[in-house]
Structure formats: structure tokens, C-alpha cells
GROMACS .gro file of N, CA and C in nm:
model
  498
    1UNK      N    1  -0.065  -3.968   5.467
    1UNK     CA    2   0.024  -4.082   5.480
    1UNK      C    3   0.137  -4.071   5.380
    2UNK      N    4   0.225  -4.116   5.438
    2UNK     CA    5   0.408  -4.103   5.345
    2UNK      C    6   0.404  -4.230   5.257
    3UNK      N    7   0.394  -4.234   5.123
    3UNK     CA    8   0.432  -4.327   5.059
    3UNK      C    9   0.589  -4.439   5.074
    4UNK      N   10   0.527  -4.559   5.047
    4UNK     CA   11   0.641  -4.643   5.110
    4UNK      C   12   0.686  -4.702   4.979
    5UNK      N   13   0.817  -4.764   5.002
    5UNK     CA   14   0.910  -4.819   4.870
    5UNK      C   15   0.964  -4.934   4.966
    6UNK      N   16   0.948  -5.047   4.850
    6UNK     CA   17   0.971  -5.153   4.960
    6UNK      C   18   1.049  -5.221   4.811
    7UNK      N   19   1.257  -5.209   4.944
    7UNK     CA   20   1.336  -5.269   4.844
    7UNK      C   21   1.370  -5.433   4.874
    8UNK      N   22   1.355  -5.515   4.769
    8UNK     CA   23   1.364  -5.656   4.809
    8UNK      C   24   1.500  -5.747   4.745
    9UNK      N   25   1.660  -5.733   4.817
    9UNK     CA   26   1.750  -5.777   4.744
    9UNK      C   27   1.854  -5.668   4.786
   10UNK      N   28   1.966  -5.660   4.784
   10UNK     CA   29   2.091  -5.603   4.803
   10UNK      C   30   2.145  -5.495   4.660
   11UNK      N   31   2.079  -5.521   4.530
   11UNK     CA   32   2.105  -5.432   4.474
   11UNK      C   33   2.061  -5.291   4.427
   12UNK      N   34   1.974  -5.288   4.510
   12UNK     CA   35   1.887  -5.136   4.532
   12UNK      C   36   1.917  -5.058   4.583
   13UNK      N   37   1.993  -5.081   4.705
   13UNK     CA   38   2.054  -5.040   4.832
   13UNK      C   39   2.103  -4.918   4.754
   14UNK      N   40   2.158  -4.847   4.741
   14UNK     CA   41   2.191  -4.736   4.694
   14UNK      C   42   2.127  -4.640   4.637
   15UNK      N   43   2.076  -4.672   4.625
   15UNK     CA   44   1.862  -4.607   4.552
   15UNK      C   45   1.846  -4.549   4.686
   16UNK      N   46   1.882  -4.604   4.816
   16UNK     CA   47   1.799  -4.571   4.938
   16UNK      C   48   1.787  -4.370   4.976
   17UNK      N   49   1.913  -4.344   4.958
   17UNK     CA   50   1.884  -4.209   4.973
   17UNK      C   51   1.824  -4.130   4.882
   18UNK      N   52   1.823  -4.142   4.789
   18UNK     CA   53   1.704  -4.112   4.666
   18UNK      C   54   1.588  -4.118   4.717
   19UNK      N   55   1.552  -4.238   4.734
   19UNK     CA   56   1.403  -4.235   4.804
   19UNK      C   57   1.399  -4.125   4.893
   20UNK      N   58   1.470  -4.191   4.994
   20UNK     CA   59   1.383  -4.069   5.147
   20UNK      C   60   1.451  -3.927   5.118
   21UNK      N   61   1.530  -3.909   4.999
   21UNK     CA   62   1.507  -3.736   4.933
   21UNK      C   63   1.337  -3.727   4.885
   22UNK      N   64   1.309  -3.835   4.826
   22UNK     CA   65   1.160  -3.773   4.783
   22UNK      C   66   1.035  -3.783   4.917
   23UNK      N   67   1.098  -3.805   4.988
   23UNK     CA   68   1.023  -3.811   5.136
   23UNK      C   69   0.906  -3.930   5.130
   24UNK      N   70   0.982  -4.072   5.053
   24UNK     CA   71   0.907  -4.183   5.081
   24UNK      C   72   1.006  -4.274   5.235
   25UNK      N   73   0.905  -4.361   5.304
   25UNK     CA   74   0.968  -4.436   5.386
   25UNK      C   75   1.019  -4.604   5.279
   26UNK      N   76   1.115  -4.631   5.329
   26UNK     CA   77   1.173  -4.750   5.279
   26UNK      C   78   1.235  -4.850   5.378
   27UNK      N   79   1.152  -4.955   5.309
   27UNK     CA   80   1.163  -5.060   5.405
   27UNK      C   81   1.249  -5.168   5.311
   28UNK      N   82   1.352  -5.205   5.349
   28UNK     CA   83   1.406  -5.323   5.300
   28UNK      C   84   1.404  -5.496   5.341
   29UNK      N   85   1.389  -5.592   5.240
   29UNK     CA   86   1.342  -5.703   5.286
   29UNK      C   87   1.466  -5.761   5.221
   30UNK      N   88   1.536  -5.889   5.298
   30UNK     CA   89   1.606  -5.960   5.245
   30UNK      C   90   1.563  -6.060   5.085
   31UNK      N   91   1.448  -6.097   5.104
   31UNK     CA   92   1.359  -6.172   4.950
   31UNK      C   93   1.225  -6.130   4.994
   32UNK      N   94   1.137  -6.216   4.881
   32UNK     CA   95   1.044  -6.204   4.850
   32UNK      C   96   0.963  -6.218   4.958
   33UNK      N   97   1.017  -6.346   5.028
   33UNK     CA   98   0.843  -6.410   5.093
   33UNK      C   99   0.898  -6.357   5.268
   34UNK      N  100   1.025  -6.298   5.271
   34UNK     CA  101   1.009  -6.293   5.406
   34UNK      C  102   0.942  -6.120   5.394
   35UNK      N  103   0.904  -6.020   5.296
   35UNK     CA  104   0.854  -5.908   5.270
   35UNK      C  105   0.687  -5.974   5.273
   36UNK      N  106   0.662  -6.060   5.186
   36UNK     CA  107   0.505  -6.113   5.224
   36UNK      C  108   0.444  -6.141   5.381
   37UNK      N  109   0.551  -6.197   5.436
   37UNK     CA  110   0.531  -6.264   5.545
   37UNK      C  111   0.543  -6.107   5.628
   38UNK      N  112   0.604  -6.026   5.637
   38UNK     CA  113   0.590  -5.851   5.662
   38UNK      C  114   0.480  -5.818   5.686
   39UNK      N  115   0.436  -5.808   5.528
   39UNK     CA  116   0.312  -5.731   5.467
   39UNK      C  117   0.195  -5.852   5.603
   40UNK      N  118   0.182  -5.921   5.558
   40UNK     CA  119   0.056  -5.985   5.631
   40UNK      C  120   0.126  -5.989   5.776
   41UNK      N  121   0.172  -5.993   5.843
   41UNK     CA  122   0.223  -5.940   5.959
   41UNK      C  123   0.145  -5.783   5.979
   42UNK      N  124   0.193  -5.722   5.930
   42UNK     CA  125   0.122  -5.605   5.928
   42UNK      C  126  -0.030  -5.539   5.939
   43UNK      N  127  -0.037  -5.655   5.789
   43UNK     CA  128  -0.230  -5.620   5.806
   43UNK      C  129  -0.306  -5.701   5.908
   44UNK      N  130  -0.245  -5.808   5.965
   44UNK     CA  131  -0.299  -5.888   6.093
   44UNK      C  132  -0.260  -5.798   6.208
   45UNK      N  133  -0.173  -5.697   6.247
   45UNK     CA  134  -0.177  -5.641   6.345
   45UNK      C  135  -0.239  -5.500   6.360
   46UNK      N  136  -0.309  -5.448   6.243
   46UNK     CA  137  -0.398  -5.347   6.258
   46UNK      C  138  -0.506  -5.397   6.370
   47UNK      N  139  -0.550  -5.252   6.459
   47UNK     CA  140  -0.653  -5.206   6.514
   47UNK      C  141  -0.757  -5.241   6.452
   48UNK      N  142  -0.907  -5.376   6.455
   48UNK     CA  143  -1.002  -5.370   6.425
   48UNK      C  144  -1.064  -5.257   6.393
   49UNK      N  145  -1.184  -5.243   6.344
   49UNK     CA  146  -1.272  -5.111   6.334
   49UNK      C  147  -1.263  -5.054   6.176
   50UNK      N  148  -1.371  -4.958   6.154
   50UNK     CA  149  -1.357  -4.911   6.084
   50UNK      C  150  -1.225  -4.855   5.952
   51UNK      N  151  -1.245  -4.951   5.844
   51UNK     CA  152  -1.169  -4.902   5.766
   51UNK      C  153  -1.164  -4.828   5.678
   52UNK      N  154  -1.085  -4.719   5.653
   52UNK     CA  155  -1.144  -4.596   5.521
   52UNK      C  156  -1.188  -4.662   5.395
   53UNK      N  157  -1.234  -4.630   5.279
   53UNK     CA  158  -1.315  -4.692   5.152
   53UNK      C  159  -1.183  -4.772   5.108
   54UNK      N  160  -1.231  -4.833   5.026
   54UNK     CA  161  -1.149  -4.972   4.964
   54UNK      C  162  -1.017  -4.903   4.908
   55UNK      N  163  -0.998  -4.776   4.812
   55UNK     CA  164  -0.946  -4.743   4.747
   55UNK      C  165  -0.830  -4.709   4.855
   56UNK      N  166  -0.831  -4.657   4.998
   56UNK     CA  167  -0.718  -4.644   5.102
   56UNK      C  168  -0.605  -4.765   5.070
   57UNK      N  169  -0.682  -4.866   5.054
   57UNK     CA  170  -0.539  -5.021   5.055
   57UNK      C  171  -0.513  -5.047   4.934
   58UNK      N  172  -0.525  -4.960   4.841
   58UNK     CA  173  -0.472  -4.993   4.706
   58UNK      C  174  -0.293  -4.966   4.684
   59UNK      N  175  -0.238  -5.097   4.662
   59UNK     CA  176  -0.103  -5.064   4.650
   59UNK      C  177  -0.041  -5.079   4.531
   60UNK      N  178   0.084  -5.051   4.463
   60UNK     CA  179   0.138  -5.035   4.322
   60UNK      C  180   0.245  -5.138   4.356
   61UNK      N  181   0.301  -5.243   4.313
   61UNK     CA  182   0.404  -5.317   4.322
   61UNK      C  183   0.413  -5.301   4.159
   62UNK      N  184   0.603  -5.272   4.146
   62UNK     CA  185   0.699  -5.245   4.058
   62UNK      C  186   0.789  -5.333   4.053
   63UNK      N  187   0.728  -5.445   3.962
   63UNK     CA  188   0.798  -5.600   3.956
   63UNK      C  189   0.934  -5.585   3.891
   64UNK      N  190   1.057  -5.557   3.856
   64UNK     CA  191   1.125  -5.465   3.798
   64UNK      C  192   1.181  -5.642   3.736
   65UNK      N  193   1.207  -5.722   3.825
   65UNK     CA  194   1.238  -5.873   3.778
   65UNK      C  195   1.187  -5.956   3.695
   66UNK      N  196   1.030  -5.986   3.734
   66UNK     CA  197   0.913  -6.022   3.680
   66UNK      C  198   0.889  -5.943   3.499
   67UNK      N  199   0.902  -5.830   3.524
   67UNK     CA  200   0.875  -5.719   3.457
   67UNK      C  201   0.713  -5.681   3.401
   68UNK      N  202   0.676  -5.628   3.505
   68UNK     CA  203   0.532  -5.638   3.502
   68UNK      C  204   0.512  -5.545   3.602
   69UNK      N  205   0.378  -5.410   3.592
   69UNK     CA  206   0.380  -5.347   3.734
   69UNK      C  207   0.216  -5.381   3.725
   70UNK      N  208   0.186  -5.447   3.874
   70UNK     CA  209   0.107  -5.512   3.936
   70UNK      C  210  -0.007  -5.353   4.043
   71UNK      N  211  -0.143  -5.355   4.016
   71UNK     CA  212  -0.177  -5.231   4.140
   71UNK      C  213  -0.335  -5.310   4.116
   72UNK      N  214  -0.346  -5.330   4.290
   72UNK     CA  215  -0.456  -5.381   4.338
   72UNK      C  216  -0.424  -5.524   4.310
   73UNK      N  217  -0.323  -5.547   4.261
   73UNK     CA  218  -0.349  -5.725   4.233
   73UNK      C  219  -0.400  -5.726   4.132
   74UNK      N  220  -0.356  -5.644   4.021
   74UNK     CA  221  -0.393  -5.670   3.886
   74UNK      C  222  -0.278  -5.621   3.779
   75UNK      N  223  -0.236  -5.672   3.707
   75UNK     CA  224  -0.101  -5.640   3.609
   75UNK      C  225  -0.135  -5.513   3.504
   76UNK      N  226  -0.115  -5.396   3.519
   76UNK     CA  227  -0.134  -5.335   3.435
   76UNK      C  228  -0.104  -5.350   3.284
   77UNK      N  229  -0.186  -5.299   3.172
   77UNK     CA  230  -0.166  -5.385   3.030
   77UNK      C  231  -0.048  -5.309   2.955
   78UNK      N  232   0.105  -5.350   2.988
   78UNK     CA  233   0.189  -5.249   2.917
   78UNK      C  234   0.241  -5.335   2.840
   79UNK      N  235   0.228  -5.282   2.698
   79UNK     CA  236   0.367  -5.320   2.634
   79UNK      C  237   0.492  -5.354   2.669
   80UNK      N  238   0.603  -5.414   2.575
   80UNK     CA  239   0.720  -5.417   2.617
   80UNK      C  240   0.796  -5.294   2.619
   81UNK      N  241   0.784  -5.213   2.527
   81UNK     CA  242   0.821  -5.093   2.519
   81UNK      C  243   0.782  -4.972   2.621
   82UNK      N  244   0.651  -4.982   2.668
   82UNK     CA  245   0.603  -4.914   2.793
   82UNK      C  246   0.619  -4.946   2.902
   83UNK      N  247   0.661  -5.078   2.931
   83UNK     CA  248   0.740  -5.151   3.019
   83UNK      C  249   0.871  -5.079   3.058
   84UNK      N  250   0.963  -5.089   2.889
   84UNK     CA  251   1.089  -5.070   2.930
   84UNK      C  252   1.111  -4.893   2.956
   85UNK      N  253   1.026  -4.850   2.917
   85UNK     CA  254   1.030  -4.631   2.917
   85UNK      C  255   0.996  -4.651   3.111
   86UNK      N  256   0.885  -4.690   3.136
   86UNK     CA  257   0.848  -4.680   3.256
   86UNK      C  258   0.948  -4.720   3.353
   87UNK      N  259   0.991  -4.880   3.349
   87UNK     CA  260   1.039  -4.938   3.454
   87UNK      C  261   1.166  -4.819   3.453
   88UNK      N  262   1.258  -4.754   3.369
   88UNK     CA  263   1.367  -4.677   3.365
   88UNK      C  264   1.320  -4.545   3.420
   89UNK      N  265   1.176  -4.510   3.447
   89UNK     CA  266   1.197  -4.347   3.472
   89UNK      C  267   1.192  -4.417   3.605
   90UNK      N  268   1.130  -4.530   3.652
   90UNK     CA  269   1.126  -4.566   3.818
   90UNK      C  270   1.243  -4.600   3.853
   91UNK      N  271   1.338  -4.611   3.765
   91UNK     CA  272   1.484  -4.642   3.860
   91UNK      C  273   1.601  -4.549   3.842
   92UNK      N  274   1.559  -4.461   3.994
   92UNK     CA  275   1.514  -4.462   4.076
   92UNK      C  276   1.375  -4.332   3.989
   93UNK      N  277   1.269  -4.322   4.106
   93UNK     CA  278   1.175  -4.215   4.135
   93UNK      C  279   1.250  -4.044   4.118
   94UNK      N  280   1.184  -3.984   4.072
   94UNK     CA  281   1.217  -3.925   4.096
   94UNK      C  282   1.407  -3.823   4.010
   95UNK      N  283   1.384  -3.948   3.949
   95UNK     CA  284   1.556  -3.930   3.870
   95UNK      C  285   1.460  -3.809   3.707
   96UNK      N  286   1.543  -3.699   3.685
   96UNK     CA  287   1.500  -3.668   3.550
   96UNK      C  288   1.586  -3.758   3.442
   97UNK      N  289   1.539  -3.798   3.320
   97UNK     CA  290   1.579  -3.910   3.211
   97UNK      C  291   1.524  -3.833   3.087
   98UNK      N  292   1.680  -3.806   2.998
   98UNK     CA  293   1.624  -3.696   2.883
   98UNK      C  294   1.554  -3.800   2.781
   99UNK      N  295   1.502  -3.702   2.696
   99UNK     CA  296   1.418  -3.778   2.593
   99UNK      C  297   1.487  -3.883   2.511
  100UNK      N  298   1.642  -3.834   2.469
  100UNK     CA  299   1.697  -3.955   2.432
  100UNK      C  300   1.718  -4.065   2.496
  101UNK      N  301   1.837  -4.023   2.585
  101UNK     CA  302   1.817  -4.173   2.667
  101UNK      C  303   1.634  -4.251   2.685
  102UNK      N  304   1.533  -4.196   2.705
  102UNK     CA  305   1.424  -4.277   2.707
  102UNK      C  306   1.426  -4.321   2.546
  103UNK      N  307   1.438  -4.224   2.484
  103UNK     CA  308   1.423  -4.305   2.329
  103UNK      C  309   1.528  -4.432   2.325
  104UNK      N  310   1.630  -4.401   2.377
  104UNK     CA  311   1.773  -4.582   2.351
  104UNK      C  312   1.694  -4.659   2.420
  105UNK      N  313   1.649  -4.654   2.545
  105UNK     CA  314   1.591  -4.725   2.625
  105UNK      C  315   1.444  -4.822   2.572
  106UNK      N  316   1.354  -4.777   2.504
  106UNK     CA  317   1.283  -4.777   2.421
  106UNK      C  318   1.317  -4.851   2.305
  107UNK      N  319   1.324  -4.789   2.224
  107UNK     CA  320   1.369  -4.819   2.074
  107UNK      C  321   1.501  -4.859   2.066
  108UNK      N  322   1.606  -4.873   2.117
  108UNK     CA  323   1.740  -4.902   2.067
  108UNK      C  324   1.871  -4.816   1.994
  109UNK      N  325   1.931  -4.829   1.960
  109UNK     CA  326   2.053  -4.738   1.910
  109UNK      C  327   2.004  -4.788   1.766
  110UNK      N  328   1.955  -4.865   1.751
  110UNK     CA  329   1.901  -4.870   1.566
  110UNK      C  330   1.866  -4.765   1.472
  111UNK      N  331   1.927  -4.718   1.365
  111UNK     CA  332   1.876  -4.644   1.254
  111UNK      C  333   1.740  -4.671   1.201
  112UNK      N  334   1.704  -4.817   1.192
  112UNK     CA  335   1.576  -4.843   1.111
  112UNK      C  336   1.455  -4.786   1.187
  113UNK      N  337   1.479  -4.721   1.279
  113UNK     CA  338   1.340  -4.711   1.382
  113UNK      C  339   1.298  -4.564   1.392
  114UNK      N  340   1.206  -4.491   1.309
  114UNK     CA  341   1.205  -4.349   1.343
  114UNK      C  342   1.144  -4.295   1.518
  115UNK      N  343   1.241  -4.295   1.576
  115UNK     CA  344   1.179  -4.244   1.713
  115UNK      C  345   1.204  -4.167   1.773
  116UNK      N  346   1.164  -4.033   1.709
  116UNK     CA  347   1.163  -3.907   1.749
  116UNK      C  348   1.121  -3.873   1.926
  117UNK      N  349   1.094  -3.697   1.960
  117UNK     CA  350   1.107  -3.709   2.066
  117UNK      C  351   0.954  -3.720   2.068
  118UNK      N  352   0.842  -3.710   1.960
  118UNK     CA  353   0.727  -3.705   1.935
  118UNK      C  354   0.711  -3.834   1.952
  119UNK      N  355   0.758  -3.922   1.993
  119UNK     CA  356   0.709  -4.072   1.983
  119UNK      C  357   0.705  -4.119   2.108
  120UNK      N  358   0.840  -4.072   2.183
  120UNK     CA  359   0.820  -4.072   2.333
  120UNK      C  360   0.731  -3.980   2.401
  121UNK      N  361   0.696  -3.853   2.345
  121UNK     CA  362   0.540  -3.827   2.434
  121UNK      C  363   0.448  -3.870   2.412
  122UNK      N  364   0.419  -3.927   2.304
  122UNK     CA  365   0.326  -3.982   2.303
  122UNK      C  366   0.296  -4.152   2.359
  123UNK      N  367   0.425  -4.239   2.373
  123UNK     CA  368   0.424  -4.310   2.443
  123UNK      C  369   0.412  -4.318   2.593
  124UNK      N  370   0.442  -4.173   2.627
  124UNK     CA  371   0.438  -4.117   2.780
  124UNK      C  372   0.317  -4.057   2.769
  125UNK      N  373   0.224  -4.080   2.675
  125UNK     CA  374   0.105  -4.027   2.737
  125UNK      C  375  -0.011  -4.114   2.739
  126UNK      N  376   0.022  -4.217   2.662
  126UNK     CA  377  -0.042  -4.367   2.657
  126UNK      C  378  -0.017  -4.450   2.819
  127UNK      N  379   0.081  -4.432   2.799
  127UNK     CA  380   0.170  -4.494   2.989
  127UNK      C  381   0.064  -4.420   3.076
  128UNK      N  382   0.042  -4.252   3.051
  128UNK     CA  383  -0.005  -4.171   3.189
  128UNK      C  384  -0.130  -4.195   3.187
  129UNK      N  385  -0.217  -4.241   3.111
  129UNK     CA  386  -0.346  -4.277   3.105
  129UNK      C  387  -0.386  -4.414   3.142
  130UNK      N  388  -0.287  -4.489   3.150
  130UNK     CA  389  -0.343  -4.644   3.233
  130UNK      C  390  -0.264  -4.634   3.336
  131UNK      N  391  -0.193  -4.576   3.368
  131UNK     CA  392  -0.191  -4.497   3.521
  131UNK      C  393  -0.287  -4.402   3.541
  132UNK      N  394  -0.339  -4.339   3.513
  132UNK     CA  395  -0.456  -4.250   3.560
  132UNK      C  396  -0.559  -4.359   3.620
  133UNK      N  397  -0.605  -4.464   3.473
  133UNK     CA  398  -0.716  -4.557   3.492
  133UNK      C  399  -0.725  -4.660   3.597
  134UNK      N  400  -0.560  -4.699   3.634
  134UNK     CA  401  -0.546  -4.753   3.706
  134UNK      C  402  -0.515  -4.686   3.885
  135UNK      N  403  -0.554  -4.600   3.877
  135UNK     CA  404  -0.511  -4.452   3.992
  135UNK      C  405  -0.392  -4.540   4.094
  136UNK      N  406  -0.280  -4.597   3.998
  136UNK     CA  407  -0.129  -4.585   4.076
  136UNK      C  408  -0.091  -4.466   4.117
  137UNK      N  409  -0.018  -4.467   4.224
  137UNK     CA  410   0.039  -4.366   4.267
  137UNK      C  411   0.194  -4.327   4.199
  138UNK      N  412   0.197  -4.363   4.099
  138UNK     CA  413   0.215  -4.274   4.011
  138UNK      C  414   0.237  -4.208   3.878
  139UNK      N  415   0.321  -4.097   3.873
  139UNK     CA  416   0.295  -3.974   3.784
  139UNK      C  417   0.418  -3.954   3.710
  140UNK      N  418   0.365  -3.906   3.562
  140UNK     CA  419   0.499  -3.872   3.513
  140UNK      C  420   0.467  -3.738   3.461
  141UNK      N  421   0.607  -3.666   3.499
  141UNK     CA  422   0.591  -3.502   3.473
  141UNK      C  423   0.759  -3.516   3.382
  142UNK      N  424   0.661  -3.357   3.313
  142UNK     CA  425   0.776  -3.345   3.244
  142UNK      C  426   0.867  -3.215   3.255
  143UNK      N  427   1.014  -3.255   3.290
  143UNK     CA  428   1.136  -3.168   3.320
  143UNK      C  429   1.178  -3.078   3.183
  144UNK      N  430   1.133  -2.976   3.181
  144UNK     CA  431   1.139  -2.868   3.055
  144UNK      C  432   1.244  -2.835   3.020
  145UNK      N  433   1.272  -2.864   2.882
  145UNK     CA  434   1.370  -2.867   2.822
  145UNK      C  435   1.471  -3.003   2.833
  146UNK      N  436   1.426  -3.048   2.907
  146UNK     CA  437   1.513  -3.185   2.912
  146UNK      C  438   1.446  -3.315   2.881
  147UNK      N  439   1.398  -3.339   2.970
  147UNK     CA  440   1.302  -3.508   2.912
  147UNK      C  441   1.170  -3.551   3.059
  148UNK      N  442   1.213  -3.665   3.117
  148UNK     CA  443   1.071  -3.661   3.178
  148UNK      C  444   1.145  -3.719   3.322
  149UNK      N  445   1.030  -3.748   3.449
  149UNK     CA  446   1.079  -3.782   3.556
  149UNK      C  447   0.955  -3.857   3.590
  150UNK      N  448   0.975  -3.987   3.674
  150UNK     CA  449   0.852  -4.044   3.760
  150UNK      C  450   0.837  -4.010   3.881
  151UNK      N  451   0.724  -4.004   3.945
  151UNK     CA  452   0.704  -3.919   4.097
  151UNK      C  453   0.643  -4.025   4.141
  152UNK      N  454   0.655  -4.103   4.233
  152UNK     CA  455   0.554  -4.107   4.330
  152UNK      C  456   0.459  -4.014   4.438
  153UNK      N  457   0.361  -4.027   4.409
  153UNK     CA  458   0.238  -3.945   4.440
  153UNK      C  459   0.248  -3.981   4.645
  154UNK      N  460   0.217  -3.827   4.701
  154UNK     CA  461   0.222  -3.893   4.822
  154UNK      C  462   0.080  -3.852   4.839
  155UNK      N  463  -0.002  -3.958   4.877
  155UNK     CA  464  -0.174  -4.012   4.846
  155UNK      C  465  -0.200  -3.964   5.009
  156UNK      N  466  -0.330  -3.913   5.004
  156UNK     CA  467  -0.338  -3.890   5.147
  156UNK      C  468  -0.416  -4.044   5.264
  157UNK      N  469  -0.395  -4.130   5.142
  157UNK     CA  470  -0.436  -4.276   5.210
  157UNK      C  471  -0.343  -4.352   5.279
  158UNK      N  472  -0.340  -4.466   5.260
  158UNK     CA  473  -0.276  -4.581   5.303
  158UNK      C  474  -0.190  -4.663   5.174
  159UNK      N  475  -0.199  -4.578   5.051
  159UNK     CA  476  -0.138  -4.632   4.942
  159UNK      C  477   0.021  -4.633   4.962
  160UNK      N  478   0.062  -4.728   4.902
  160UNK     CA  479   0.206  -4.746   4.891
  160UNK      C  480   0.248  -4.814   4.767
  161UNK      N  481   0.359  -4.791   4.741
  161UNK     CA  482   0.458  -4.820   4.579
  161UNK      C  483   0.537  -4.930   4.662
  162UNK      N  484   0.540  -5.017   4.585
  162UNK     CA  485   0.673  -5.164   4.636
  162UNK      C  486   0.761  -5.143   4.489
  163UNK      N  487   0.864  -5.103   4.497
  163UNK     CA  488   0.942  -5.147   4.425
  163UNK      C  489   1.014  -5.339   4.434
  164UNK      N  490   1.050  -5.365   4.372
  164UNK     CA  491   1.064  -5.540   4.381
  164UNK      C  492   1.178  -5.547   4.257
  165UNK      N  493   1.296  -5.569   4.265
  165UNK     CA  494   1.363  -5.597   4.155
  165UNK      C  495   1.469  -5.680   4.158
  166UNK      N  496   1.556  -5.678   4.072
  166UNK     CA  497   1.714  -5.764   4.050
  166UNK      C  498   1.797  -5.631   4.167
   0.00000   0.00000   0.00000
């Protein structure tokens, strides 16, 4: 199954070919609740019968507004700072983001703050482990010699990524 990105709002729109370069489908919703009203549209018109194990309908919503990323219906426990490294490698998927820019992004243009590039892997490796724990679909790899990139994982389930933002 092709991982899906579900954009909600007019300022994403340009993200769109990005996506379906990484060979996700994207569905755009004018707001919030007419994308809910979608989604359960959807799961009310599945074929009864047998459904694969629980873990098939596990989905990742990327509250980018809210600022919070949500999988299974549970808020993953990020910092503000793991918040702000993450939500930036997801916009868009797939974008490489050198170690500095994640460090401004992060930490700030401030002198008082030692934040080497040793601080961002290791903050990127704190991030990749409650994504592991939380088995979101997705992944952060790192672009050699330059800095890092987020992937969405294409899951051989029914999983899907919602992006949701400003």
C-alpha cells in the first residue's frame, strides 16, 4: 500500500509535487472536519470481513498547527525542541535540511547555546527512537556530508501519514 499525505488548508498546496515525487498519494481537504467527515466516510464504506492485525490501521497525523504529532490516537512525548527539528525535516518529506539550519531551527541564532552538530544527532536519535517505539511511518536518514532528511516509510499495510497544518 502507497502511503497517503493528507493536506488540510491552501497553504501546502505547493508541497504537492514533492509528495507524489516521493510516490505518496495526496489527498487535499478544504478544513478539518470536512477531512474527518472523509476519513469516516471511508472506513464506513469498506468491504465487511476480515481485517489484517490491528497494527494495518495505524495512522501518523502531523499536527503542524496544533504542534503535536499524534499516531494511533496518541500524542507522541516530544519536546519543544524535538517538535521544532522534526516538524521542519517534515516540511516537506523528503526535503534534505543541513545540520545547521536544523541547529537555527532548534536552538536559535543565539551565542549562549552550545549546539554543535553533536547535539543535533543526538537529538535526532532521541526523535528516531520514539518513532521506532511508536512504529510511525516515519524515518530519519542521514544525507552524508550534509545534514538529515525525513522519509515517509511506504508500509506494506494500510498505514498512512496526515500531514495537518497552517
Amino acid at each position: 500500500m502507497v502511503p497517503t499525505v493528507f493536506i488540510v488548508g491552501e497553504s501546502r498546496l505547493p508541497l504537492i509535487p514533492e509528495y507524489l515525487n516521493l510516490g505518496t498519494v495526496v489527498v487535499v481537504a478544504p478544513d478539518q472536519s470536512t477531512l474527518k467527515r472523509w476519513t469516516r466516510e471511508q472506513e464506513t464504506a469498506d468491504e465487511p470481513g476480515p481485517r489484517g492485525d490491528a497494527a494495518g490501521d495505524i495512522s501518523t497525523v502531523v499536527d503542524l498547527a496544533g504542534r503535536r504529532i499524534l499516531h494511533d490516537g496518541e500524542a507522541l512525548p516530544l519536546s519543544d525542541l524535538e517538535y521544532r527539528v522534526l516538524s521542519s525535516l517534515l516540511s516537506p518529506p523528503g526535503r534534505a535540511i543541513s545540520y545547521r539550519e536544523l541547529r537555527t531551527v532548534g536552538w536559535g541564532e543565539t551565542v549562549e547555546i552550545s549546539a554543535d552538530i553533536y547535539s543535533v544527532r543526538a537529538l535526532v536519535q532521541r526523535l528516531r527512537a520514539k518513532l521506532q517505539v511508536a512504529q510511525a511511518e516515519i524515518s530519519i536518514e542521514a544525507v552524508r556530508g550534509y545534514g538529515l532528511r525525513a522519509v515517509i516509510e511506504a508500509p506494506e499495510s494500510n498505514s498512512t501519514v496526515h500531514l495537518v497544518g497552517p
